[in-house]
Rosetta silent file (secondary structure, phi, psi, omega in degrees, C-alpha in Angstrom):
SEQUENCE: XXXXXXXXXXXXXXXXXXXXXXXXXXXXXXXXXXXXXXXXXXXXXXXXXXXXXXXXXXXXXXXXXXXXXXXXXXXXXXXXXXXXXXXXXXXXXXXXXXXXXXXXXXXXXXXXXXXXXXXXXXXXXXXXXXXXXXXXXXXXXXXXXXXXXXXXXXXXXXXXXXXXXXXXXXXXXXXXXXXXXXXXXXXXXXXXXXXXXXXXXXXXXXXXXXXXXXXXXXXXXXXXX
SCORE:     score description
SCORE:     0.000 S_00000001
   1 L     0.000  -18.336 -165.057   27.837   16.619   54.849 S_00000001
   2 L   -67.491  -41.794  165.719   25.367   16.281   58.120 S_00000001
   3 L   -42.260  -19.404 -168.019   28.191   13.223   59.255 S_00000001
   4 H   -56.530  -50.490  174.260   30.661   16.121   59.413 S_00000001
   5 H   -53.306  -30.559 -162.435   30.077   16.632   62.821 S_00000001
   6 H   -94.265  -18.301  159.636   29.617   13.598   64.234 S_00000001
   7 H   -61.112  -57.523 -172.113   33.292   12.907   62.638 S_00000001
   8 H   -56.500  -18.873  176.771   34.948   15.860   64.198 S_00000001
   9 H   -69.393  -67.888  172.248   33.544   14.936   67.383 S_00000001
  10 H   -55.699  -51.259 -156.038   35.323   11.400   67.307 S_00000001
  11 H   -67.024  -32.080  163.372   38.334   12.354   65.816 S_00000001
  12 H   -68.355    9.584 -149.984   38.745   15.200   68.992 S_00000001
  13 H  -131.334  -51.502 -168.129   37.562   12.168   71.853 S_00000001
  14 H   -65.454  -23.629 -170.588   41.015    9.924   69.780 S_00000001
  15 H   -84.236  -26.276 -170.460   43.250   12.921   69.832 S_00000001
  16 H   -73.476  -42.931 -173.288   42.534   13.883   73.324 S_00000001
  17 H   -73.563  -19.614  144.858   42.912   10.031   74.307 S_00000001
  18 H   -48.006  -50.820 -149.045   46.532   10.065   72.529 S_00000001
  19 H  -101.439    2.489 -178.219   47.580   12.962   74.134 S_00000001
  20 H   -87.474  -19.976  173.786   46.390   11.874   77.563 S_00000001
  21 L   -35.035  -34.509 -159.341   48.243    8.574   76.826 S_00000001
  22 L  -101.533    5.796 -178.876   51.199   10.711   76.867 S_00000001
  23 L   -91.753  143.897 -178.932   50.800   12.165   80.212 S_00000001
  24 E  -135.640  105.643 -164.051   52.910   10.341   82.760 S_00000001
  25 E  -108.467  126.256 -176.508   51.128   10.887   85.974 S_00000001
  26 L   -93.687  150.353  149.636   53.012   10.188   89.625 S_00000001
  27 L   -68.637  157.079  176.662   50.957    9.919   92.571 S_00000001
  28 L  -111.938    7.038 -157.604   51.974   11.758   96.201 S_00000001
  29 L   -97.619   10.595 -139.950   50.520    9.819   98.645 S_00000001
  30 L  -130.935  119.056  166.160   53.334    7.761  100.013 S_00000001
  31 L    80.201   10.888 -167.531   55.741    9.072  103.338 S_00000001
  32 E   -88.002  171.124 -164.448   53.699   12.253  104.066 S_00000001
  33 E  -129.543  171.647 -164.333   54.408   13.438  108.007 S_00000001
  34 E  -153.018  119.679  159.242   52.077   15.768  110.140 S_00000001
  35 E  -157.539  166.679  179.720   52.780   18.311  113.111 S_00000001
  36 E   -60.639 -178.059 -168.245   51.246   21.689  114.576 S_00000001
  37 L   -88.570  157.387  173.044   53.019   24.486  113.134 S_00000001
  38 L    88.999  -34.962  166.696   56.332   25.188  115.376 S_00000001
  39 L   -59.117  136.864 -171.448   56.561   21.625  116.512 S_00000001
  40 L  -126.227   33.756  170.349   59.685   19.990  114.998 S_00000001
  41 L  -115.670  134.000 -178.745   58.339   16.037  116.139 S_00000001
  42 L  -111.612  133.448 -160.229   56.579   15.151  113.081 S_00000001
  43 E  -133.860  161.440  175.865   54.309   12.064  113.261 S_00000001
  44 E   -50.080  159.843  177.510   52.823    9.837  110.093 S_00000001
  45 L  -159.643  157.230 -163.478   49.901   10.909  108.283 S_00000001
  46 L  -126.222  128.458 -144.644   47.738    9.454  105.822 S_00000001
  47 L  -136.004  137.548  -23.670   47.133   11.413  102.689 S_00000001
  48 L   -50.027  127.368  141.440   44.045   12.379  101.172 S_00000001
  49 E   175.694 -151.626 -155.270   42.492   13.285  104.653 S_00000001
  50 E  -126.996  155.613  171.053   42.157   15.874  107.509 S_00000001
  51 H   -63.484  -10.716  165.637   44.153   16.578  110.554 S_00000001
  52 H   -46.212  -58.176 -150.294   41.051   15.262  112.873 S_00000001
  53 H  -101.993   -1.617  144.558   42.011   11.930  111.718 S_00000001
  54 H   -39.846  -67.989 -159.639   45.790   11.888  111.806 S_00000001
  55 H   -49.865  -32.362  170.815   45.232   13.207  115.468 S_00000001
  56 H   -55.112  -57.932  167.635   42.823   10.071  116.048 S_00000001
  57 H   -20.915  -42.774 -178.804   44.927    8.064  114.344 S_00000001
  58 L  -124.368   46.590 -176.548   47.910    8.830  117.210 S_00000001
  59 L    46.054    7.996 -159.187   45.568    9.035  120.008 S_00000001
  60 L   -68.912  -38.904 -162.708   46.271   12.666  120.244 S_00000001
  61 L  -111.326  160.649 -178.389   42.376   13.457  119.957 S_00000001
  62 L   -95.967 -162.555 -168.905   39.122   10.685  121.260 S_00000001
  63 L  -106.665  113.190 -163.755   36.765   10.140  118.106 S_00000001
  64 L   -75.231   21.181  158.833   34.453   13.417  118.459 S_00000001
  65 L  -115.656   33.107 -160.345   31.309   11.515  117.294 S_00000001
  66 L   -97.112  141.565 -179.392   31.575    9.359  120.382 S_00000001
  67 H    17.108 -145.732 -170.780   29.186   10.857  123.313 S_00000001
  68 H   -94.019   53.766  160.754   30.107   14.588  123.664 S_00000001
  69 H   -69.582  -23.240  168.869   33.838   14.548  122.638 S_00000001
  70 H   -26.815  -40.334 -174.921   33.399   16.799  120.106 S_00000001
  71 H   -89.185   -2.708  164.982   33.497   19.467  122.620 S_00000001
  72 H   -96.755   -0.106  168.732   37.549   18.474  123.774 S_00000001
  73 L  -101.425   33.656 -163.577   38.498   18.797  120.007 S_00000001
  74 L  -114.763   13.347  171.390   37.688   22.236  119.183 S_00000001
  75 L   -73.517  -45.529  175.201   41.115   23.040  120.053 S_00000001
  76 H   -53.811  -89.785 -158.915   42.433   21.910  116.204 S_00000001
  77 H   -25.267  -12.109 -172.505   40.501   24.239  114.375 S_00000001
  78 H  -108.719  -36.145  174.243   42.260   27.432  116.044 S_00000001
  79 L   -59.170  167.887 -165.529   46.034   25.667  115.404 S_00000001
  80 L  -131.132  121.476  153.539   47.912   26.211  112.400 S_00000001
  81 E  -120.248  171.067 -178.712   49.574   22.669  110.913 S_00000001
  82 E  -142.064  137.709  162.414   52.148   21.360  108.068 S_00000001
  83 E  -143.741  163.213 -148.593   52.575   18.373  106.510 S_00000001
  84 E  -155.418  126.573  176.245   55.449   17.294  104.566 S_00000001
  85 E  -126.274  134.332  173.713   56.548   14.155  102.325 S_00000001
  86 E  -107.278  156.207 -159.752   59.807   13.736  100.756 S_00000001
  87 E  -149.505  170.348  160.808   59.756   11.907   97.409 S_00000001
  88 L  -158.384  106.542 -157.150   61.719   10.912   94.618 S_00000001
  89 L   -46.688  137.463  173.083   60.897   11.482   90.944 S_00000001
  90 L   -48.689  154.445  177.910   61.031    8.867   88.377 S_00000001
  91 H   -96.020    0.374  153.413   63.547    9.805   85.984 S_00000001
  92 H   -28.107  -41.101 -138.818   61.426    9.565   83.212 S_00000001
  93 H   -97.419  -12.253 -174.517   59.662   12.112   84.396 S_00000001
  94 L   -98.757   -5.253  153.751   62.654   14.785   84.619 S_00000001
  95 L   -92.600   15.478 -159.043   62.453   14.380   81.582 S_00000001
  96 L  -110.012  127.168  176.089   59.209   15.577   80.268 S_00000001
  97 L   -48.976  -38.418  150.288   59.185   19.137   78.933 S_00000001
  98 E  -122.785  153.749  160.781   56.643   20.217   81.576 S_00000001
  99 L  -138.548  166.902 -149.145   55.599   19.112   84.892 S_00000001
 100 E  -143.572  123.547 -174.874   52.854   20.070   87.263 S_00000001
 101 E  -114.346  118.219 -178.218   52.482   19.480   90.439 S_00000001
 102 E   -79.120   86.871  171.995   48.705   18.761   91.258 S_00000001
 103 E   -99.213  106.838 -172.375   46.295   19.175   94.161 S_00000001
 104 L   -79.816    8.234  177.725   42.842   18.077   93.537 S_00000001
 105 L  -177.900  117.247 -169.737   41.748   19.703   97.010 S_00000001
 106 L  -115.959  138.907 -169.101   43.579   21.484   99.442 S_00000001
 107 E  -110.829   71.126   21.726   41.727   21.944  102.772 S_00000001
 108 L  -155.444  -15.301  177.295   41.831   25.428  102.982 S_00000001
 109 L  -132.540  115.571  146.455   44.307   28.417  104.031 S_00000001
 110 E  -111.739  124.711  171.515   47.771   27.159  102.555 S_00000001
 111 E   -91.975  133.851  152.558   51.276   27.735  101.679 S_00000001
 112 E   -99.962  120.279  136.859   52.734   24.706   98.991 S_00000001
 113 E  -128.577  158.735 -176.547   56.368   24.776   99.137 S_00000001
 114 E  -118.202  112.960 -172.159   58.980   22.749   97.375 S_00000001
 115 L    60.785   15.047 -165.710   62.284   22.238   98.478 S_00000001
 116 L   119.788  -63.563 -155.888   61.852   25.471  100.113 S_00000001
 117 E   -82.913  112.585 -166.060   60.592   27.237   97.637 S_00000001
 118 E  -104.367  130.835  168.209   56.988   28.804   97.855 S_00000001
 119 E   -87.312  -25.896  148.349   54.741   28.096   95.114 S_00000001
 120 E   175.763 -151.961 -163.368   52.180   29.948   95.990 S_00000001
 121 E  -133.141  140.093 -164.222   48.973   30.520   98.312 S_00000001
 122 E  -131.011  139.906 -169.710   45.646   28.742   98.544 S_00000001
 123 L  -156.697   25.838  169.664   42.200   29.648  100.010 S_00000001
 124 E  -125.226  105.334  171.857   39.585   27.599   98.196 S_00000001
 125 L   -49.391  -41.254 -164.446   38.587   23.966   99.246 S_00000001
 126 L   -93.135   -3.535  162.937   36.518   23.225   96.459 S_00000001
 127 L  -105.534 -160.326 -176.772   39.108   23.628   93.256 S_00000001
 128 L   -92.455  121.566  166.351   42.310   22.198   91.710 S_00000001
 129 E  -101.146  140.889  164.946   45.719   23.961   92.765 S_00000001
 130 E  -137.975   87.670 -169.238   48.321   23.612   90.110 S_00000001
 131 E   -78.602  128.663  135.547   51.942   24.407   89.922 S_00000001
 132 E   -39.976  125.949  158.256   55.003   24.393   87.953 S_00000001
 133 L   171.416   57.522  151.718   57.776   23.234   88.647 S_00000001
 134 L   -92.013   24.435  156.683   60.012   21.589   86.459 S_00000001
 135 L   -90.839  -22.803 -169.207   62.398   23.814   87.214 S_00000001
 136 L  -115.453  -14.500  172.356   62.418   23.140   90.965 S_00000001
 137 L   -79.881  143.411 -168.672   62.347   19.200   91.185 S_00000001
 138 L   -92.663  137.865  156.193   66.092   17.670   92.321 S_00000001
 139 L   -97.973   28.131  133.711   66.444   14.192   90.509 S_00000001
 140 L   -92.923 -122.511 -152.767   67.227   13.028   94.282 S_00000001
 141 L  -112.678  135.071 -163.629   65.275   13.306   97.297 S_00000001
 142 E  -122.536  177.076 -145.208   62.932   16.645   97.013 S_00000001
 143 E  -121.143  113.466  168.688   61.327   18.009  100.381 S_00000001
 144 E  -106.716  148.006  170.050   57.007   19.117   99.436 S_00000001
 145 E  -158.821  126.534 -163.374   55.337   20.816  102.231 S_00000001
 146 E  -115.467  129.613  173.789   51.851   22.475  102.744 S_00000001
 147 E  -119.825  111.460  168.421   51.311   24.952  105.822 S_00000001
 148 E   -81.060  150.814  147.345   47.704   25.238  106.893 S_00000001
 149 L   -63.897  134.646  175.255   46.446   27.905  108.426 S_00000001
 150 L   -79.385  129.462 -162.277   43.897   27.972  110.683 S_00000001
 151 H   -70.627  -15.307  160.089   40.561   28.266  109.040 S_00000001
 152 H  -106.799   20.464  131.491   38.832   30.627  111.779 S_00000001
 153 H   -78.181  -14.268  175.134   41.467   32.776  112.299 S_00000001
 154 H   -68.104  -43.255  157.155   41.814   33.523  108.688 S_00000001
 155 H   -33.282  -40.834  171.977   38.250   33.828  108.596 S_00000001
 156 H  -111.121   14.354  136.699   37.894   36.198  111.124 S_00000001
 157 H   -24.680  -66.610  156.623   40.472   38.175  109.263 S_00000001
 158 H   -70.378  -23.368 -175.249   38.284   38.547  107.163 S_00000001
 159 H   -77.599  -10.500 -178.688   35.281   39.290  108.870 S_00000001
 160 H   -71.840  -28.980 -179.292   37.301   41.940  110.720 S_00000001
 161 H   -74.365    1.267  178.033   38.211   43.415  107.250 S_00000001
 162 H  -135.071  -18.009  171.555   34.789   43.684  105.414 S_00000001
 163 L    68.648   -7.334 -152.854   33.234   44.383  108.981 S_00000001
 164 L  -142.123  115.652  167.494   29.576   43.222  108.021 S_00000001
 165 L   -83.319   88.696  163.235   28.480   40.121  109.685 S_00000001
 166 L   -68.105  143.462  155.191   26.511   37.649  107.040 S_00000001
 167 L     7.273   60.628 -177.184   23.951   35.254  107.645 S_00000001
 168 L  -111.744   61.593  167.622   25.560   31.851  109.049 S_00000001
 169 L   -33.899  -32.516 -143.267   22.518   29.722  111.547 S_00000001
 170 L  -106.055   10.366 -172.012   24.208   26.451  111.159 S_00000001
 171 L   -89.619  132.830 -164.114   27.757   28.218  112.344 S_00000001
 172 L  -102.882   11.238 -175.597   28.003   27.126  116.319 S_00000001
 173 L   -90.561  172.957  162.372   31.492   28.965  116.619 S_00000001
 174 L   -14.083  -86.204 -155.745   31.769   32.073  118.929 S_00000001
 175 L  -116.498  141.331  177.622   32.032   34.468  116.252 S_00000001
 176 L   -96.252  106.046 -146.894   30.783   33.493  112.490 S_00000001
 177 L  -121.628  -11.424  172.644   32.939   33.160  110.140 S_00000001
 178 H   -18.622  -75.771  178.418   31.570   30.369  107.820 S_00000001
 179 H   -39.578  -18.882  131.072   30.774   32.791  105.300 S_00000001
 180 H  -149.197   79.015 -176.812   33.966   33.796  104.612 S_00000001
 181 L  -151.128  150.012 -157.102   35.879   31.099  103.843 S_00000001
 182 E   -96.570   71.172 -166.051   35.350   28.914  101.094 S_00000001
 183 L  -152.128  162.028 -157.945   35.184   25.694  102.460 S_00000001
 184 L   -51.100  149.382 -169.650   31.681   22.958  103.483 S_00000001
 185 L  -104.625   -9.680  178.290   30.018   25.287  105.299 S_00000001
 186 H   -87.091   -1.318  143.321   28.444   22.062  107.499 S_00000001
 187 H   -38.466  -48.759 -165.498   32.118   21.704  109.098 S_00000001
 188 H   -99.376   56.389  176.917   31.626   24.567  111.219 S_00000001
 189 L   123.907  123.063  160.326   28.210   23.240  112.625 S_00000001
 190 L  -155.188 -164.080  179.868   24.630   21.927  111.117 S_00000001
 191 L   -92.556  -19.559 -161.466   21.653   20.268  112.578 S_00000001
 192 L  -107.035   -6.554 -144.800   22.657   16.955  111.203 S_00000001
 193 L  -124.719  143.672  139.222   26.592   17.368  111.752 S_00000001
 194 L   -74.039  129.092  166.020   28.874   18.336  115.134 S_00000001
 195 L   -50.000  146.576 -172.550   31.229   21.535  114.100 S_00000001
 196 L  -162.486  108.522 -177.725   34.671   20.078  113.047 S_00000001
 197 L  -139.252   96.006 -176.151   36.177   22.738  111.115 S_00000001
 198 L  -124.451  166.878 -165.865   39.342   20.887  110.319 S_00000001
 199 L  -125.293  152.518 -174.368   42.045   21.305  107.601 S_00000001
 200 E   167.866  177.346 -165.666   44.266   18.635  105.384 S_00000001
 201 E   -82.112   54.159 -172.921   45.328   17.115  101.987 S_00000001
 202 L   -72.964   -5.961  178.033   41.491   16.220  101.561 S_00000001
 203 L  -121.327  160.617  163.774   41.881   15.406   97.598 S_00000001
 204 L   -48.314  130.617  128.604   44.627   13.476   95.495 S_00000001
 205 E   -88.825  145.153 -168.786   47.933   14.876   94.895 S_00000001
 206 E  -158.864  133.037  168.690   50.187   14.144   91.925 S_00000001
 207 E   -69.923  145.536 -175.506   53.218   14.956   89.628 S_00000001
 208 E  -124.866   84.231 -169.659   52.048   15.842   86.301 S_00000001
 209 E  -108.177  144.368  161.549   54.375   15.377   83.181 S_00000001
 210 E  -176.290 -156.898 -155.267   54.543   15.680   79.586 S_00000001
 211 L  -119.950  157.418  176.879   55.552   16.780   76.408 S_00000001
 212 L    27.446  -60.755 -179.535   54.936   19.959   73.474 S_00000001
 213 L  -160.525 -178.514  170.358   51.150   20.160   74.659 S_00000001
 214 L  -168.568  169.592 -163.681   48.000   18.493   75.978 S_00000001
 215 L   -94.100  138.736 -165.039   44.685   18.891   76.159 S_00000001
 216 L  -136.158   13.715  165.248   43.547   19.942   79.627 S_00000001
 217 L   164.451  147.882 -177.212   39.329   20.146   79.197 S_00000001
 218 L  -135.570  124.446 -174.767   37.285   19.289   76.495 S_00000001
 219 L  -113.248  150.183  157.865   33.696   20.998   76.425 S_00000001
 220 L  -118.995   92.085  177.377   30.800   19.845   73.668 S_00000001
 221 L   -99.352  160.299 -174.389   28.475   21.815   72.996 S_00000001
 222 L   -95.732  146.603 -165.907   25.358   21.188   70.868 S_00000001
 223 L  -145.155  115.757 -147.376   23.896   23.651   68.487 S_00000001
 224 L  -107.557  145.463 -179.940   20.105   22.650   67.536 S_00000001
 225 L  -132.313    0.000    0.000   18.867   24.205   63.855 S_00000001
């Protein structure tokens, strides 16, 4: 009987690799577009990354770790931008019982809408946003678009709203807001770093399809006797 474990253990690492087999995962990174919020000229953008380096990218901004430019960029961080890609699903894939639409990092006060449609609201850098929304994909041309926020005005939203000024040394802005907002806290300032407290598609996005279920985390734990 003592193999019994070390069976059940394989036979969950084969089922889980069947059912991931069965996942039919699209990538997002292709066609996305970039502008401040209100602006209706939209310019390429290159996705996972931050609006610093789109704006480099189109000369908009110089490269802030060149002599002190740093201090002529501090202008992003207070704007509010959107970026936006239009796509078009395989049709496999409209076919899949569920689908998911997947952000492995969103960088950091966000709206996701689809087609319009708001999927919800986001205010953590460091997880996974995940939506539905096989209900809402077109099997033409579908419109996705994320509206950032700017992360120190939301910030000092908050700090106006809890009132109590925490601890931040390495934050170099005006007023210190590091602390609450959940994103690298060496963006807005360290000893080794210039503040850059910029926002963007900083992780992979991807459609996520499949069928009756799937396994979505597998934990092991060991139990010593």
């Amino acid at each position: 009987m003592k193999p019994l474990p070390g069976f059940i253990l394989l036979a969950s690492l084969f089922l889980e690799a069947g059912l991931q087999a069965q996942l039919e995962q699209v990538p997002l990174h292709e066609a996305w577009t970039f502008a401040e919020a209100g602006d209706t000229v939209f310019r390429a953008a290159i996705v996972p990354g931050t609006v610093h380096q789109d704006l480099m990218r189109h000369g908009t901004i110089p490269d802030p770790y060149v002599g002190m430019n740093v201090d002529s960029v501090h202008w992003v961080e207070e704007r509010d931008w959107t970026y936006r890609c239009t796509f078009m699903p395989p049709a496999g894939l409209l076919d899949r019982e569920h689908i998911e639409l997947r952000f492995e990092g969103l960088d950091t006060f966000a709206e996701v809408l689809l087609n319009g449609r708001s999927l919800g609201l986001t205010d953590n850098m460091f997880r996974t946003w995940t939506f539905l929304v096989k209900d809402l994909l077109l099997s033409g041309e579908n419109v996705l678009e994320v509206r950032f926020s700017s992360p120190v005005k939301e910030g000092t939203k908050r700090l106006k709203r809890y009132g109590l000024q925490l601890p931040a040394d390495n934050d170099a802005g005006a007023v210190r807001v590091s602390p609450y907002v959940r994103k690298a806290a060496y963006h807005f300032g360290w000893d080794w770093a210039p503040r850059l407290v910029t926002s963007g598609i900083w992780r992979p996005v991807e459609l996520v399809g499949w069928d009756r279920a799937r396994i979505a985390d597998v934990r092991h734990r060991q139990v010593f006797r």
